[in-house]
CSV table of C-alpha atoms in Angstrom, one decimal:
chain,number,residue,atom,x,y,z
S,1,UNK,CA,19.4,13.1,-51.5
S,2,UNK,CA,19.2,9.4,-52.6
S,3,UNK,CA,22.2,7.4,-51.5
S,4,UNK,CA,23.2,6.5,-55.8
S,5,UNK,CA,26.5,7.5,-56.1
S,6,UNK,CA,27.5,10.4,-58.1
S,7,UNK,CA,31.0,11.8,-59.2
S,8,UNK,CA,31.8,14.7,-57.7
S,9,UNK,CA,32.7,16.4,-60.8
S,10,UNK,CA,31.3,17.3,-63.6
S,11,UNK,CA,31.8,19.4,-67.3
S,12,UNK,CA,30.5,22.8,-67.4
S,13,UNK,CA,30.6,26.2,-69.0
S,14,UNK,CA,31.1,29.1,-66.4
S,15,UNK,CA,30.4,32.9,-66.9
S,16,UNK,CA,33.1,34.6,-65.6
S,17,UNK,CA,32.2,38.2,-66.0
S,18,UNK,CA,30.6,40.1,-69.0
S,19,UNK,CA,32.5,40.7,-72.3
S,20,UNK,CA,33.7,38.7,-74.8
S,21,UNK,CA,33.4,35.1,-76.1
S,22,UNK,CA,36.6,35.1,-73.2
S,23,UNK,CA,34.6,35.2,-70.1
S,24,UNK,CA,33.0,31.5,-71.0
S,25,UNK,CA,35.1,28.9,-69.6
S,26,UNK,CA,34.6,25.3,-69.9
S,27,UNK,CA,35.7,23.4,-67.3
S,28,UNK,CA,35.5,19.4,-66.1
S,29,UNK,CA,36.5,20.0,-62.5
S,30,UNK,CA,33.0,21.9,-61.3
S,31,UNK,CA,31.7,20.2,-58.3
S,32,UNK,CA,28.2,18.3,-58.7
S,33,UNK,CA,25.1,20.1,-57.0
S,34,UNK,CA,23.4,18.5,-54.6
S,35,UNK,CA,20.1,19.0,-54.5
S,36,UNK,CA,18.8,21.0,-51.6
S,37,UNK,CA,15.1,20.2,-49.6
S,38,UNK,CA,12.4,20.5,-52.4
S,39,UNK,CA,15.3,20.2,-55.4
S,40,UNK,CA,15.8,17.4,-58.0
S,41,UNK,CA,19.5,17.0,-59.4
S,42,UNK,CA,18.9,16.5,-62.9
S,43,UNK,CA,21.1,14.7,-65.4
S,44,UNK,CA,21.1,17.8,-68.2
S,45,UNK,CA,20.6,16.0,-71.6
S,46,UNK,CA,20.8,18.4,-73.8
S,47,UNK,CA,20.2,22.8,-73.3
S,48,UNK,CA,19.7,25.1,-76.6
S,49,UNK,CA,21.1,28.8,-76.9
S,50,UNK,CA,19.3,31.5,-76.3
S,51,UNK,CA,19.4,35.3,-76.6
S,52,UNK,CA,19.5,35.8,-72.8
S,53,UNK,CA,22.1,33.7,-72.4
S,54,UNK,CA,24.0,36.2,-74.8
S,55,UNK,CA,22.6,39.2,-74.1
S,56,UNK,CA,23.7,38.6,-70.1
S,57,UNK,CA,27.4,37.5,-71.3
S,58,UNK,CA,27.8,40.9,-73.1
S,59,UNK,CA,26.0,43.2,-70.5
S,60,UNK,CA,23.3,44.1,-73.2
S,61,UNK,CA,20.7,44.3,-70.3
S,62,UNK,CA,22.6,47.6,-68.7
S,63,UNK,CA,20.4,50.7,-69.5
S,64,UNK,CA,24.4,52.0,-70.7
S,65,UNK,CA,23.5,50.1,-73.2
S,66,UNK,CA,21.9,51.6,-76.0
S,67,UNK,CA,22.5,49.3,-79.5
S,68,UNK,CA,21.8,46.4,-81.0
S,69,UNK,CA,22.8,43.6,-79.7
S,70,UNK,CA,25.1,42.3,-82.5
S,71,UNK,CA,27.3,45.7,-82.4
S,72,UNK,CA,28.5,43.9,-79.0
S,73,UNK,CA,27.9,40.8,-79.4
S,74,UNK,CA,31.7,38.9,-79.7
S,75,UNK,CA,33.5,41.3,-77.4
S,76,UNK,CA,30.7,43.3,-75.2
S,77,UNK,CA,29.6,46.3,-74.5
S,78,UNK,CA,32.9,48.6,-72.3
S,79,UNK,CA,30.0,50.9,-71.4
S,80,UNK,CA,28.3,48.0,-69.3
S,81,UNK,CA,28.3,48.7,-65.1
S,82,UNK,CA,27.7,45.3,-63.2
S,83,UNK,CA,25.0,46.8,-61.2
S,84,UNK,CA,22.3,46.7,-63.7
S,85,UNK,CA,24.0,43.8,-66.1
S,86,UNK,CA,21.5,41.3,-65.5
S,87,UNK,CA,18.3,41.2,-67.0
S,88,UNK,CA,16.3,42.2,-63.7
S,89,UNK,CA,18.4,45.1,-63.2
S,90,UNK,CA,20.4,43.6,-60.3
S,91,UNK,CA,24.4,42.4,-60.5
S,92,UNK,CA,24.6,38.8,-61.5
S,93,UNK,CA,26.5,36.5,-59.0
S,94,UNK,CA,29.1,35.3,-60.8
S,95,UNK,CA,30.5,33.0,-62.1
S,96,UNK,CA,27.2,31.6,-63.6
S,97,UNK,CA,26.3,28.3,-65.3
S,98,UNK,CA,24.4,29.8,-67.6
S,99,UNK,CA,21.4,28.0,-69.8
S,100,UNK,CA,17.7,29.0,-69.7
S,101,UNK,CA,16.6,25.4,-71.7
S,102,UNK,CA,17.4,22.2,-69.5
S,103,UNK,CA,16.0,19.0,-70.9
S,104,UNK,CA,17.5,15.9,-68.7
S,105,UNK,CA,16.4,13.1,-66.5
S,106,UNK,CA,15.9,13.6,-62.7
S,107,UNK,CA,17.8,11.4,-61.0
S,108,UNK,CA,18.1,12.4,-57.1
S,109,UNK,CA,15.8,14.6,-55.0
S,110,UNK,CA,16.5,16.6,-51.8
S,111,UNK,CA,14.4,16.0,-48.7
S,112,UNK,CA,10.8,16.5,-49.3
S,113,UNK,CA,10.6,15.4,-52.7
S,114,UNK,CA,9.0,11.7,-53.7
S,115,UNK,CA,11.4,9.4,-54.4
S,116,UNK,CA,9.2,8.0,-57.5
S,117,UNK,CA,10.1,11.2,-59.2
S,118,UNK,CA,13.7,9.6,-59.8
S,119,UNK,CA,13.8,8.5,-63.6
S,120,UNK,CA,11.4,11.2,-64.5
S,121,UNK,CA,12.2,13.0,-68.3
S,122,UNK,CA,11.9,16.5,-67.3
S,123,UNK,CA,11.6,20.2,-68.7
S,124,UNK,CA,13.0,22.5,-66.4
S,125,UNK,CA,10.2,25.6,-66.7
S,126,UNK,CA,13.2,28.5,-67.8
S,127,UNK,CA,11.1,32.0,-66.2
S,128,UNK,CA,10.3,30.5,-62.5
S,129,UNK,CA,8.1,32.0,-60.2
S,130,UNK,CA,10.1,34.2,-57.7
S,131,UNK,CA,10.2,32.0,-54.3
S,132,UNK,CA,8.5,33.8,-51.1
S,133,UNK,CA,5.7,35.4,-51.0
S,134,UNK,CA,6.6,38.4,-53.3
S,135,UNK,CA,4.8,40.8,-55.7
S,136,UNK,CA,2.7,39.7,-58.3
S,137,UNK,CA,5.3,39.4,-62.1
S,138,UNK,CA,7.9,38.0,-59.9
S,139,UNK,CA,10.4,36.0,-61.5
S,140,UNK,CA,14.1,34.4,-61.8
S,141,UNK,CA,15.3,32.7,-64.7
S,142,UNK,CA,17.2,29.8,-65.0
S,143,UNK,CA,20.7,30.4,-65.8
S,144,UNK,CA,20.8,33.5,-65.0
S,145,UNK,CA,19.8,33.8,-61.0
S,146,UNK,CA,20.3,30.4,-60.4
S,147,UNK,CA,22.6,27.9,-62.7
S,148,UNK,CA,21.4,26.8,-65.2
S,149,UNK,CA,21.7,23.9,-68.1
S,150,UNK,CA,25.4,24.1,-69.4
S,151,UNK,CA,26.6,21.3,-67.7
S,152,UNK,CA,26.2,17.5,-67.2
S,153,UNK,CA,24.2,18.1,-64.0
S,154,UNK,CA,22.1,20.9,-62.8
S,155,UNK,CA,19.9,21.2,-59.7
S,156,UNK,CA,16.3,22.7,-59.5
S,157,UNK,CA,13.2,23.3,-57.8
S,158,UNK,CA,11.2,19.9,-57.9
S,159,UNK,CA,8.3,22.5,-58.7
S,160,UNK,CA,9.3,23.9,-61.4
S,161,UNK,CA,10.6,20.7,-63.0
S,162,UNK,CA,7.6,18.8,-65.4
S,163,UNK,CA,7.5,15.6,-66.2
S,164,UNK,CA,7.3,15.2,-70.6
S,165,UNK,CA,6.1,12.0,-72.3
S,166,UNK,CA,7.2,11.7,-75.8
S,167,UNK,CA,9.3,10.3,-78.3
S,168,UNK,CA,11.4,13.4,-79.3
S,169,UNK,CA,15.2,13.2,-78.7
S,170,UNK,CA,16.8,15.5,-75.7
S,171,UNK,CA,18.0,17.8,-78.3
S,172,UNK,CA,14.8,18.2,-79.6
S,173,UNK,CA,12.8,18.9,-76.7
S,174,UNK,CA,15.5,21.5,-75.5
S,175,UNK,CA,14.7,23.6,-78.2
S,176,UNK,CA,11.3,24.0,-76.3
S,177,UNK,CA,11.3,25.7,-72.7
S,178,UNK,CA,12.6,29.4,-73.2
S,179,UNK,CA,11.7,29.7,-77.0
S,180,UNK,CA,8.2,28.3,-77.1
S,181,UNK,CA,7.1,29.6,-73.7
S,182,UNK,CA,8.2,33.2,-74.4
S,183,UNK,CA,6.3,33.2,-77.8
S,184,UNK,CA,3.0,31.4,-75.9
S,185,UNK,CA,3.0,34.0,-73.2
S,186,UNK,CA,3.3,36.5,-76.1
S,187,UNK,CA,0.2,35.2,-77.6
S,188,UNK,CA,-1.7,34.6,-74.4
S,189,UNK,CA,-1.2,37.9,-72.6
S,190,UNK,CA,-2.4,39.5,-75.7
S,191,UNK,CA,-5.3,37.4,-76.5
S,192,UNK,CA,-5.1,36.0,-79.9
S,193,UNK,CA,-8.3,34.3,-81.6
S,194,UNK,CA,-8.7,31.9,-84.5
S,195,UNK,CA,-9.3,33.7,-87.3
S,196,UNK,CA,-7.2,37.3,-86.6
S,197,UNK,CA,-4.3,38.4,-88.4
S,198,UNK,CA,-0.7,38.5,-86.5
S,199,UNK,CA,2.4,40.1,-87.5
S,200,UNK,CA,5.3,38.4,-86.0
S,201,UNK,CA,9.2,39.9,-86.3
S,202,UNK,CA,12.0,37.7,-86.5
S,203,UNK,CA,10.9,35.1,-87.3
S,204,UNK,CA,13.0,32.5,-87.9
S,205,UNK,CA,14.6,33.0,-85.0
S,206,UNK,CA,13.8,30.8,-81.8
S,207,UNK,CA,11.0,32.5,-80.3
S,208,UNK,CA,9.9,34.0,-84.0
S,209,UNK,CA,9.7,30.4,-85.2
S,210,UNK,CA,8.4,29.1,-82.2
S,211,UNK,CA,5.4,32.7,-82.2
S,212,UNK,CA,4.4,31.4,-85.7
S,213,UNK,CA,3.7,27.6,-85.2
S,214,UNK,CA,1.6,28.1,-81.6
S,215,UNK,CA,-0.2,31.3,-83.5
S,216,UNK,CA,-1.1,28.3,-86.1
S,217,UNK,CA,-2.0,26.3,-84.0
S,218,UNK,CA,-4.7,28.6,-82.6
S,219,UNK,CA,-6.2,29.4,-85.9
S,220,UNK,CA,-4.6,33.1,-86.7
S,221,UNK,CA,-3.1,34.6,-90.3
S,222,UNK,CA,0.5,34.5,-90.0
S,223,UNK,CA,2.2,36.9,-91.5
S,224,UNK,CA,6.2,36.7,-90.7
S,225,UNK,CA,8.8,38.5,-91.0
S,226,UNK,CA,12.2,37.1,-91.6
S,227,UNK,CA,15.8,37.3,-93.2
S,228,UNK,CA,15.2,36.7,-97.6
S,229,UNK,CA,17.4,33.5,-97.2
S,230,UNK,CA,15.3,32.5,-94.5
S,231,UNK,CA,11.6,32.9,-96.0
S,232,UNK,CA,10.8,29.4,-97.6
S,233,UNK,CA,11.8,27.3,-94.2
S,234,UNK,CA,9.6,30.5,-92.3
S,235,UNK,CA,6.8,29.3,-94.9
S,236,UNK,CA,7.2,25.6,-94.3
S,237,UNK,CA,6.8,26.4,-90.2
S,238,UNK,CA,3.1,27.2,-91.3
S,239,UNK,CA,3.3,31.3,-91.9
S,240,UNK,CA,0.6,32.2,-94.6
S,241,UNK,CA,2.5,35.1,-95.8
S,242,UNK,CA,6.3,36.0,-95.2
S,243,UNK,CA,8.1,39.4,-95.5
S,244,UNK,CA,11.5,40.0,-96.5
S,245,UNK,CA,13.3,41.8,-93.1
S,246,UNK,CA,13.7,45.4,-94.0
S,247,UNK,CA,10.9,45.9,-96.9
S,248,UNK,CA,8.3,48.6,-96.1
S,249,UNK,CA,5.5,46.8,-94.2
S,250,UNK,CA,3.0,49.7,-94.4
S,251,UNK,CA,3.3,49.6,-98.5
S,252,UNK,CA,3.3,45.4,-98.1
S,253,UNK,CA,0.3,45.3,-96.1
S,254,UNK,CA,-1.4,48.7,-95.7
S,255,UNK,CA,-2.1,50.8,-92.5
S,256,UNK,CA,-4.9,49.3,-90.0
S,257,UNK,CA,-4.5,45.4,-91.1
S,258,UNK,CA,-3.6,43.3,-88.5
S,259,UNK,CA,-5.0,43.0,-84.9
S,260,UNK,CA,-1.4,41.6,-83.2
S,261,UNK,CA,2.1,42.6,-83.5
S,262,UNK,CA,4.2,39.9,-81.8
S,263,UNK,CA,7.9,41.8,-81.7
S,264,UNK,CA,11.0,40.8,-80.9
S,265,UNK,CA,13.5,43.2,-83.2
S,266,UNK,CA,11.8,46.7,-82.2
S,267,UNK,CA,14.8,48.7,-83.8
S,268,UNK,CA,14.7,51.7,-86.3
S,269,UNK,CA,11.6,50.3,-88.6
S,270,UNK,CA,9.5,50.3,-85.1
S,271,UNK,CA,6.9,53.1,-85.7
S,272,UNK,CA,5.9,51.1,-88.6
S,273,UNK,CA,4.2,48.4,-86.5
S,274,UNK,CA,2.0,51.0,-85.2
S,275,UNK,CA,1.0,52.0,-88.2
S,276,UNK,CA,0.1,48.2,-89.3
S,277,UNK,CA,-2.0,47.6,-86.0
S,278,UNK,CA,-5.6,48.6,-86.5
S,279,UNK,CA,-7.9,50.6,-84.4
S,280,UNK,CA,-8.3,48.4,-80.9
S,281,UNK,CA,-5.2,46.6,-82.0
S,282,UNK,CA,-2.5,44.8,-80.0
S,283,UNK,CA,1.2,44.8,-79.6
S,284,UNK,CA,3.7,42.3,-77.5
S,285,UNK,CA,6.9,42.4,-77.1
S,286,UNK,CA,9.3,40.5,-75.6
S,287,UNK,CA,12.7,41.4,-77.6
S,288,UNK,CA,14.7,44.3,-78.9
S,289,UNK,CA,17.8,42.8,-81.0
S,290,UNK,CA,17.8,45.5,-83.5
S,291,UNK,CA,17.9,48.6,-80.5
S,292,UNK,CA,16.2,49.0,-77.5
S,293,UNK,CA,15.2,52.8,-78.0
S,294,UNK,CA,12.2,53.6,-80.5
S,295,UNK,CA,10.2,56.5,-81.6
S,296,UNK,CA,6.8,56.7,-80.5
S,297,UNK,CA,4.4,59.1,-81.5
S,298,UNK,CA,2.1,58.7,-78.6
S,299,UNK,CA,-0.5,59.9,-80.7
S,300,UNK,CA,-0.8,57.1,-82.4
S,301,UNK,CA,-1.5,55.1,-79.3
S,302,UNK,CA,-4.0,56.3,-77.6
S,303,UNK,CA,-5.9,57.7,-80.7
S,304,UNK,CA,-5.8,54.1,-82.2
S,305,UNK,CA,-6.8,52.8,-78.7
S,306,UNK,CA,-3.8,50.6,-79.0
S,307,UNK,CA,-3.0,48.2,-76.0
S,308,UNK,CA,0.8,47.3,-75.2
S,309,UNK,CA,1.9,44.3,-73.2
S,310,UNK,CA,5.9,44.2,-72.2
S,311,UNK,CA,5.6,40.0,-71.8
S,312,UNK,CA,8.5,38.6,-69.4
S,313,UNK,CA,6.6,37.1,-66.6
S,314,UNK,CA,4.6,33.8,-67.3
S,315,UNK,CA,2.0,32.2,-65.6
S,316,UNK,CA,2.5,28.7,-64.7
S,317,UNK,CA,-0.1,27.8,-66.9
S,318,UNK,CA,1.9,28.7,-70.1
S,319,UNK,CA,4.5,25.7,-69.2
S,320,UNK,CA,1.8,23.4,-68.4
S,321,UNK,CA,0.0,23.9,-71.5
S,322,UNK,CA,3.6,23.8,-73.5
S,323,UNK,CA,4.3,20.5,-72.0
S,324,UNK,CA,0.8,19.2,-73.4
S,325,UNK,CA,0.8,20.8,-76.8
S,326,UNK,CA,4.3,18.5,-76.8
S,327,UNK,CA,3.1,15.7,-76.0
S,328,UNK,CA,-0.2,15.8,-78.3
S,329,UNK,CA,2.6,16.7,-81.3
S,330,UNK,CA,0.9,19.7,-81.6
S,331,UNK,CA,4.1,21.8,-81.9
S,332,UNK,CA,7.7,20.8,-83.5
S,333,UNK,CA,11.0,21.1,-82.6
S,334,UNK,CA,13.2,23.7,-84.7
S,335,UNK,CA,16.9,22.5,-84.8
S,336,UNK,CA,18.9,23.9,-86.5
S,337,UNK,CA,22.0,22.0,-85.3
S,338,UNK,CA,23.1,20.9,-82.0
S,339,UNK,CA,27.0,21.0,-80.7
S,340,UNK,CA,29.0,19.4,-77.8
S,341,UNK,CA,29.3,21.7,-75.0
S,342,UNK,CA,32.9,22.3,-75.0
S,343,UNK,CA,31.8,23.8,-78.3
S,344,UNK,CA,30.2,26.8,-76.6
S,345,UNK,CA,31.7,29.6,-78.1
S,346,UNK,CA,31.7,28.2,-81.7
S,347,UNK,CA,28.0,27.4,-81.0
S,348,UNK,CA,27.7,31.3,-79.5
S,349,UNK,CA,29.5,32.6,-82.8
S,350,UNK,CA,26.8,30.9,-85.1
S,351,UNK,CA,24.5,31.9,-82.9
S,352,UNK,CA,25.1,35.5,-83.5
S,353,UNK,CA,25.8,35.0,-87.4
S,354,UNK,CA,21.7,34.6,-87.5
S,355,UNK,CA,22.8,32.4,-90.4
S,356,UNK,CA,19.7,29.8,-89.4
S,357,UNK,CA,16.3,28.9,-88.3
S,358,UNK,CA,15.3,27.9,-85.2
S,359,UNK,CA,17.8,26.9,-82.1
S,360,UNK,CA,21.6,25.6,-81.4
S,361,UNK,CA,22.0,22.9,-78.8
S,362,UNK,CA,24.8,22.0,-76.2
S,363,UNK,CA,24.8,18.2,-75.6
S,364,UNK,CA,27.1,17.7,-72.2
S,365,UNK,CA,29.6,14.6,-72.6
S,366,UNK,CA,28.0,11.7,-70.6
S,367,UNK,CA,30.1,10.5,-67.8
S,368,UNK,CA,31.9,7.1,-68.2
């Protein structure tokens, strides 16, 4: 570590156990990390709000659980066991600084890492590659198996931290990481072309919002789907046609009309997205906030020669290629409004409302 003087404390949001709005506890007397051989300690500017980071506080990831995740979303699900809590199916160590979007500015490294990287602007890459040589989808996520952005300082792999030249505040480009590179590894694992027509669910949520400016950007028909209060800002993103949430797609758009379904509500209205996909189609998902458990008719699959791709892994090419569309301004930040982290479970409550477009942001107090 670089021999700059730090404090030895910092502010910071702990999960204490799953539940309630309760088990978050902001605290100023956490100790600073230091960064380990091949870490950076990174001064967190700003880190947005994320499903995960809700869905791991209220134990929606536990195969006890069976609803949406609203129904459990301020106090948690009692049915929850800690063994199978965390997203991977393992117990989370806790407590946990949680926070899958870190936008800061390196500024130490552990032994091994360049020195010149000090001073570097960095997104922190939120689904890492697993360390060691393990299987092939291996993965941890920031925040969640590791600690994450919720507090002024947070240390990472040097890897998995990219340097990001641009003019966008920290609030704006921590609306990024999670959001944008779930919806791009959406798109990519399921191969959409200029020119094809994509469905997309929630959209004006983070990932929704974010699914429907990169499907712009490679040339598709957007067609979103989103709350009726919501539908005009969904438009302005760049969607060529928007739904209202909960009107009969099949009778909107007819059976057999679009080559993509990017998902992220699944919920009772599922089988209809079937129905929508034409022969040879395509569906991704990478969410399930209206209920985990569908109907399928597995007819319909394989008799429409329908491919499915379950999309939680990501290539490291899908952060590298986020970190460029950035910088060419080929993609914009969605804020909706940002908060100071002591603010987290106000912030977490407006989250949940879904009374907005886009992401929340924490902004950590800077030290004196």
């Amino acid at each position: 570590m670089s021999k700059r003087r730090f404090p030895q404390t910092m502010a910071g949001v702990q999960l204490v156990g799953h539940g309630g709005l309760d088990q978050l506890h902001y605290r100023q007397d956490l100790p600073v990390p230091r960064p380990a051989a091949g870490e950076v300690l990174i001064r967190v500017g700003a880190a947005a709000l994320n499903n995960t980071d809700v869905n791991t506080r209220i134990g929606w990831y536990s195969k006890a659980v069976t609803g949406d995740t609203n129904s459990g979303a301020a106090a948690g699900f009692a049915a929850t066991v800690d063994a199978d809590a965390g997203w991977a199916g393992a117990p989370l160590q806790l407590p946990r600084i949680q926070g899958a979007d870190c936008c800061g500015e390196i500024v130490a490294v552990g032994a091994g890492v360049e020195p010149t990287r000090i001073g570097e602007r960095v997104l922190v890459r939120t689904m890492q590659q697993a360390p060691g040589p393990g299987a092939a989808f291996g993965c941890i996520t920031l925040g969640s198996e590791c600690d994450g952005g919720f507090a002024q300082y947070c240390a990472v792999r040097a890897d998995e931290s990219f340097a990001v030249n641009c003019a966008l505040s920290d609030v704006e480009l921590a609306s990024f990481p999670c959001a944008y590179s779930t919806a791009e590894n959406m798109l990519e694992r399921a191969g959409l072309k200029a020119g094809e027509r994509v469905l997309i669910t929630g959209a004006s949520g983070g990932v929704g919002s974010a699914a429907v400016q990169l499907a712009k950007r490679r040339g598709a028909c957007v067609i979103a789907v989103c709350g009726r209060d919501k539908m005009d800002e969904v438009a302005r993103l760049g969607a060529d046609r928007v739904i209202p949430r909960g009107a009969d797609l099949v009778a909107e758009l007819g059976r057999d009309s679009v080559a993509l379904v990017v998902d992220l509500v699944a919920g009772a209205q599922w089988p209809e997205l079937l129905e929508l996909l034409q022969r040879g189609g395509r569906y991704a998902v990478a969410g399930a906030i209206a209920g985990p458990l569908v109907e399928l008719d597995v007819r319909t699959l394989y008799l429409k020669d329908l491919s499915f791709f379950g999309c939680t892994y990501q290539p490291r090419a899908v952060f590298e290629n986020l970190v460029r569309y950035i910088e060419r301004g080929e993609i914009s930040p969605v804020v909706a409004r940002s908060y100071p982290l002591a603010e987290i479970v106000q912030a977490q409550q407006d989250f949940m409302a879904k009374k907005f477009v886009g992401k929340l942001v924490l902004v950590p107090p800077r030290e004196t």
